[in-house]
XYZ file of C-alpha atoms in Angstrom:
380
model
C 10.060 10.491 36.836
C 7.144 8.362 38.084
C 3.863 8.692 36.196
C 0.495 7.335 37.301
C -1.910 7.136 34.353
C -5.646 7.254 35.113
C -7.886 6.426 32.115
C -11.391 4.972 32.442
C -10.349 1.591 31.080
C -7.263 0.170 29.404
C -6.269 -2.172 26.599
C -7.624 -4.654 25.556
C -10.715 -2.454 25.974
C -11.141 -0.582 22.674
C -11.819 3.139 22.822
C -10.321 6.518 21.970
C -9.356 7.394 25.557
C -7.822 3.982 26.150
C -5.806 4.165 22.918
C -4.578 7.647 23.794
C -3.489 6.437 27.242
C -1.563 3.620 25.608
C 0.050 6.007 23.115
C 1.172 8.255 25.991
C 2.700 5.282 27.825
C 4.717 4.450 24.723
C 5.851 8.056 24.261
C 7.277 9.141 27.633
C 11.012 9.790 28.158
C 13.258 6.765 28.632
C 13.776 5.695 32.220
C 10.295 6.785 33.298
C 8.537 4.518 35.805
C 4.874 4.104 34.945
C 1.729 2.576 36.348
C -1.949 2.571 35.358
C -5.083 2.420 37.475
C -8.456 1.984 35.806
C -11.718 0.062 35.945
C -11.878 -3.591 34.941
C -14.476 -5.404 32.874
C -14.320 -8.589 34.928
C -15.482 -8.897 38.527
C -12.797 -8.593 41.172
C -9.666 -6.459 41.399
C -6.869 -7.529 39.072
C -3.348 -6.490 38.098
C -1.753 -7.302 34.752
C 0.626 -5.690 32.286
C 0.146 -3.721 29.091
C 3.266 -2.827 27.105
C 5.346 -3.837 30.128
C 3.513 -1.460 32.496
C 1.541 -2.629 35.552
C -2.192 -2.032 35.135
C -4.350 -2.109 38.287
C -7.975 -2.822 37.382
C -10.619 -2.053 40.015
C -13.792 -4.093 40.247
C -16.708 -2.247 38.626
C -20.108 -3.136 40.056
C -22.275 -0.811 37.948
C -22.461 1.959 35.361
C -24.684 4.978 35.882
C -24.973 7.614 33.124
C -21.909 6.029 31.432
C -19.926 6.437 34.681
C -18.282 3.307 36.088
C -18.609 2.786 39.851
C -16.415 0.739 42.177
C -16.252 -0.008 45.914
C -12.521 -0.818 45.782
C -11.213 2.020 43.617
C -10.489 4.455 46.443
C -8.500 1.864 48.386
C -6.474 0.943 45.309
C -5.839 4.582 44.436
C -4.603 5.342 47.957
C -2.256 2.359 47.668
C -0.767 3.669 44.411
C -0.018 7.048 45.959
C 1.397 5.543 49.153
C 3.543 2.832 47.547
C 4.306 3.986 44.004
C 4.583 7.682 45.023
C 4.041 9.250 41.579
C 5.454 12.694 40.960
C 3.067 13.155 38.002
C -0.519 12.026 37.396
C -1.994 11.933 33.885
C -5.760 12.016 34.404
C -8.121 11.455 31.468
C -11.255 13.617 31.662
C -14.236 13.083 31.921
C -14.386 10.612 34.798
C -16.211 12.417 37.644
C -16.328 9.524 40.127
C -12.549 9.076 39.997
C -11.969 12.840 39.863
C -13.525 13.132 43.333
C -11.202 10.450 44.723
C -8.164 11.849 42.934
C -8.648 15.359 44.305
C -8.712 13.926 47.827
C -5.355 12.231 47.234
C -3.761 15.256 45.589
C -4.500 17.282 48.742
C -2.214 14.889 50.610
C 0.516 15.113 47.968
C 0.766 18.793 47.007
C 4.054 18.295 45.098
C 2.503 15.789 42.703
C 1.943 17.384 39.292
C -1.421 16.911 37.568
C -1.654 16.690 33.781
C -5.323 16.884 32.803
C -5.909 15.180 29.449
C -9.188 16.724 28.352
C -11.019 14.517 25.863
C -14.415 16.207 25.897
C -16.859 18.265 27.940
C -19.736 16.452 29.617
C -22.395 17.275 27.022
C -24.791 14.322 26.893
C -25.731 14.375 30.585
C -26.221 18.131 30.990
C -27.648 18.001 34.513
C -24.853 15.676 35.603
C -22.319 18.036 34.046
C -23.689 20.989 36.040
C -23.624 18.907 39.221
C -19.872 18.324 38.752
C -18.984 21.890 37.716
C -17.345 22.682 41.067
C -15.272 19.515 40.941
C -14.201 20.289 37.365
C -13.086 23.769 38.373
C -10.945 22.274 41.135
C -9.300 19.942 38.623
C -8.574 22.771 36.213
C -7.078 24.946 38.945
C -4.970 22.073 40.302
C -3.618 21.046 36.891
C -0.212 22.300 35.804
C -0.984 21.374 32.177
C -4.275 20.796 30.359
C -4.056 18.826 27.143
C -6.696 19.203 24.439
C -6.771 17.402 21.108
C -7.581 20.445 18.972
C -7.524 24.256 19.139
C -11.218 24.182 18.165
C -12.166 22.397 21.366
C -10.020 24.675 23.512
C -11.684 27.782 22.074
C -15.249 26.497 22.377
C -15.226 24.678 25.728
C -16.718 26.883 28.467
C -14.099 25.402 30.810
C -10.933 25.335 28.701
C -11.471 28.786 27.203
C -10.867 30.234 30.683
C -7.626 28.293 31.206
C -5.907 28.837 27.871
C -2.629 29.706 29.566
C -2.434 26.135 30.864
C -3.585 24.466 27.653
C -1.419 22.589 25.173
C -2.796 21.113 21.957
C -1.671 17.533 21.335
C -3.738 15.933 18.558
C -4.560 12.249 18.783
C -2.652 9.959 16.446
C -3.336 7.109 14.086
C -1.689 3.722 14.498
C 0.402 3.453 11.335
C 1.351 -0.156 12.009
C -2.282 -1.235 12.406
C -3.193 0.504 9.140
C -0.269 -0.735 7.051
C -1.602 -2.572 4.013
C -0.596 -6.166 3.308
C -1.325 -8.779 0.646
C -4.551 -9.878 2.297
C -6.048 -6.398 2.715
C -4.954 -5.453 -0.820
C -6.704 -8.560 -2.156
C -9.921 -7.752 -0.246
C -9.812 -4.147 -1.501
C -9.477 -5.381 -5.079
C -12.520 -7.616 -4.641
C -14.575 -4.718 -3.213
C -13.704 -2.547 -6.204
C -14.529 -5.355 -8.658
C -17.909 -5.899 -6.984
C -18.656 -2.190 -7.403
C -17.267 -1.663 -10.892
C -18.048 1.830 -12.228
C -19.578 2.852 -8.879
C -18.407 5.487 -6.405
C -17.725 3.694 -3.123
C -18.564 5.492 0.133
C -17.459 4.115 3.484
C -18.203 4.963 7.123
C -17.414 3.134 10.345
C -18.042 3.660 14.032
C -20.361 2.868 16.929
C -24.023 3.107 16.026
C -24.955 5.753 18.574
C -26.842 9.017 18.222
C -23.953 11.483 18.040
C -22.382 9.578 15.123
C -25.217 10.852 12.923
C -25.606 7.780 10.726
C -29.318 8.440 10.180
C -28.263 11.532 8.200
C -25.910 9.472 6.054
C -28.767 7.039 5.359
C -31.037 9.951 4.404
C -28.276 11.311 2.160
C -27.819 7.920 0.512
C -31.496 7.873 -0.483
C -30.781 10.964 -2.619
C -27.875 9.363 -4.486
C -28.189 7.589 -7.795
C -27.492 3.932 -8.492
C -23.894 4.784 -9.345
C -23.028 4.851 -5.644
C -22.371 2.118 -3.071
C -22.469 2.932 0.663
C -20.809 0.641 3.214
C -21.470 1.185 6.929
C -19.294 -0.678 9.423
C -19.647 -1.086 13.172
C -22.648 -1.744 15.380
C -24.348 -0.386 18.489
C -27.616 0.416 20.205
C -29.060 2.032 17.059
C -28.102 -0.682 14.567
C -31.578 -2.145 14.160
C -33.151 1.304 13.862
C -30.622 2.264 11.171
C -31.312 -0.935 9.264
C -35.032 -0.133 9.278
C -34.332 3.379 7.969
C -32.220 1.908 5.165
C -34.551 -0.994 4.368
C -35.547 0.361 0.942
C -32.072 1.535 -0.080
C -30.173 -1.203 -1.874
C -27.059 0.985 -2.060
C -26.389 0.588 1.676
C -24.679 -2.481 3.048
C -24.213 -2.988 6.805
C -20.900 -4.677 7.564
C -21.160 -5.121 11.339
C -17.901 -5.411 13.217
C -15.004 -5.874 10.838
C -11.404 -7.008 11.291
C -8.383 -4.751 10.903
C -7.740 -6.422 7.537
C -11.243 -5.544 6.353
C -10.959 -2.020 7.768
C -7.807 -1.396 5.733
C -9.436 -2.902 2.664
C -12.551 -0.707 2.804
C -10.534 2.424 3.501
C -8.300 1.594 0.556
C -11.159 0.676 -1.774
C -13.484 3.593 -1.040
C -13.558 6.806 -3.061
C -15.124 8.958 -0.330
C -15.055 8.652 3.458
C -18.305 9.736 5.111
C -18.109 11.030 8.675
C -21.572 12.317 9.641
C -21.043 12.997 13.372
C -23.272 15.788 14.660
C -22.237 16.822 18.199
C -19.167 17.700 20.258
C -19.243 14.211 21.713
C -17.129 13.620 18.614
C -14.232 15.601 19.994
C -11.632 14.643 17.373
C -12.474 11.859 14.922
C -9.703 9.277 14.895
C -11.406 7.110 12.253
C -11.600 10.232 10.109
C -7.832 10.730 10.362
C -7.301 7.045 9.600
C -9.282 7.282 6.378
C -7.490 10.462 5.395
C -4.173 8.646 5.798
C -5.303 6.451 2.870
C -5.631 9.571 0.741
C -9.422 9.698 0.894
C -11.388 12.969 0.824
C -13.974 13.211 3.592
C -17.436 14.669 3.926
C -18.262 16.036 7.380
C -20.803 18.260 9.062
C -19.895 21.566 10.685
C -19.796 20.896 14.434
C -19.143 24.090 16.381
C -16.130 23.599 18.646
C -15.414 20.004 17.630
C -12.003 18.838 16.501
C -13.652 17.126 13.522
C -13.363 20.367 11.575
C -9.725 20.649 12.654
C -8.937 17.189 11.309
C -10.854 17.641 8.048
C -10.347 21.135 6.652
C -13.156 22.524 4.525
C -12.255 22.502 0.791
C -8.685 21.480 1.625
C -8.849 17.837 2.694
C -12.558 17.280 2.112
C -15.956 18.932 2.089
C -17.915 20.295 5.050
C -21.632 21.074 5.110
C -24.291 22.453 7.438
C -24.879 20.239 10.461
C -27.711 17.676 10.171
C -28.441 18.765 6.587
C -28.805 15.434 4.768
C -29.458 17.097 1.422
C -26.235 19.104 1.656
C -24.369 15.943 2.692
C -25.685 14.153 -0.391
C -24.767 17.106 -2.593
C -21.201 17.018 -1.239
C -20.917 13.288 -1.928
C -22.147 13.824 -5.493
C -19.773 16.733 -6.018
C -16.838 14.507 -5.123
C -18.286 11.552 -7.003
C -18.591 13.527 -10.230
C -15.144 15.164 -10.051
C -12.226 12.716 -10.030
C -9.650 15.514 -10.071
C -11.230 17.103 -6.979
C -11.226 13.756 -5.176
C -7.566 13.269 -6.044
C -6.512 16.771 -4.957
C -8.374 16.706 -1.641
C -7.254 13.122 -0.992
C -3.590 14.013 -1.442
C -4.024 16.981 0.878
C -5.721 14.693 3.414
C -2.824 12.225 3.436
C -0.326 15.087 3.787
C -2.244 16.579 6.711
C -2.207 13.274 8.569
C 1.511 12.855 7.916
C 2.150 16.373 9.203
C 0.012 16.298 12.360
C -1.559 12.961 13.267
C 1.128 10.254 13.165
C 2.455 8.437 16.227
C 5.945 9.909 15.713
C 4.462 13.412 15.850
C 2.380 12.487 18.909
C 5.440 11.033 20.649
C 7.437 14.202 20.037
C 4.595 16.303 21.436
C 4.476 14.132 24.589
C 8.241 14.312 25.013
C 8.056 18.101 24.724
C 5.269 18.135 27.321
C 7.272 16.264 29.949
C 10.429 18.171 29.083
C 8.510 21.371 29.819
C 7.261 19.984 33.140
C 10.811 19.105 34.130
C 12.106 22.558 33.199
C 9.293 24.210 35.188
C 10.229 22.125 38.244
C 13.893 23.153 37.976
C 13.110 26.855 37.849
């Protein structure tokens, strides 16, 4: 089997799609030949290796509406089809510019199977999404398998709900090795707990962008008593605005970008993990699953159709409240903060859910089953 993987970017670029692409590469059946084509962050076309696989990076001259653009991509893509001759393409959606070029190539190679790895609908740029509706339909019809990360997203997506017979749910996975605690992270976690003696520690981390909903967490924090400490990691375009909103709240501490050691420490030290995302742009919630793996109960909003409410189950692994309702979010935090037994029960359930569904070993088995099914279909 020869597989051509087509994500937007690739490691060392950090992102959910890029990590999923890497996890797939490390999960395929033995003996599979693989190659990756993506955009590069540096000027000029380049080829290097990630996990022993050739990665072709096309020069990107601009980004428009979050879409990378390249003059050389089409030439490089044609070369991969002509020379590598993949029998299977794993295409990560959305990526409308590349989708146009890919469909042109697939017309020339009708026997090449298309696996469409659907990360999310185009929701932020609604007009752009409508403009590409016809192209998206062509992709869905051409695909032999459509992968979605949760049944929630499959049911709610106006596209996927019409192609359920092609859909397979393969949840994203945590990186157990990256999250494994060591002496250093244990020491940092101990210090965090000592600095917040007798306080309930809340933690959240992610890019500071609108759909992450951190303004609602800040509003919720203002309703909490002095017995709480709220740590917010990450940064982004809204960081300064969030800091202004939190200026009078001494409970909130902005951590900025933190190392893996610090990430493990805060997830270990916290009592409650806060995940205030508000739209379907949050299709799954990998950081949410990571925190749950530490046995932490989560507080989330209800996001219709998002996988967030598949990862965190209401009253089973955490608490879920009305979307964008800061008061309800604060009430949920206080409910967990005041009930140690509830935190313990939901936290244990959270860790068990991750172990059951969201580990790399489970992901790898799901990917192996996917390609086994493709092979069996081809032999029939």
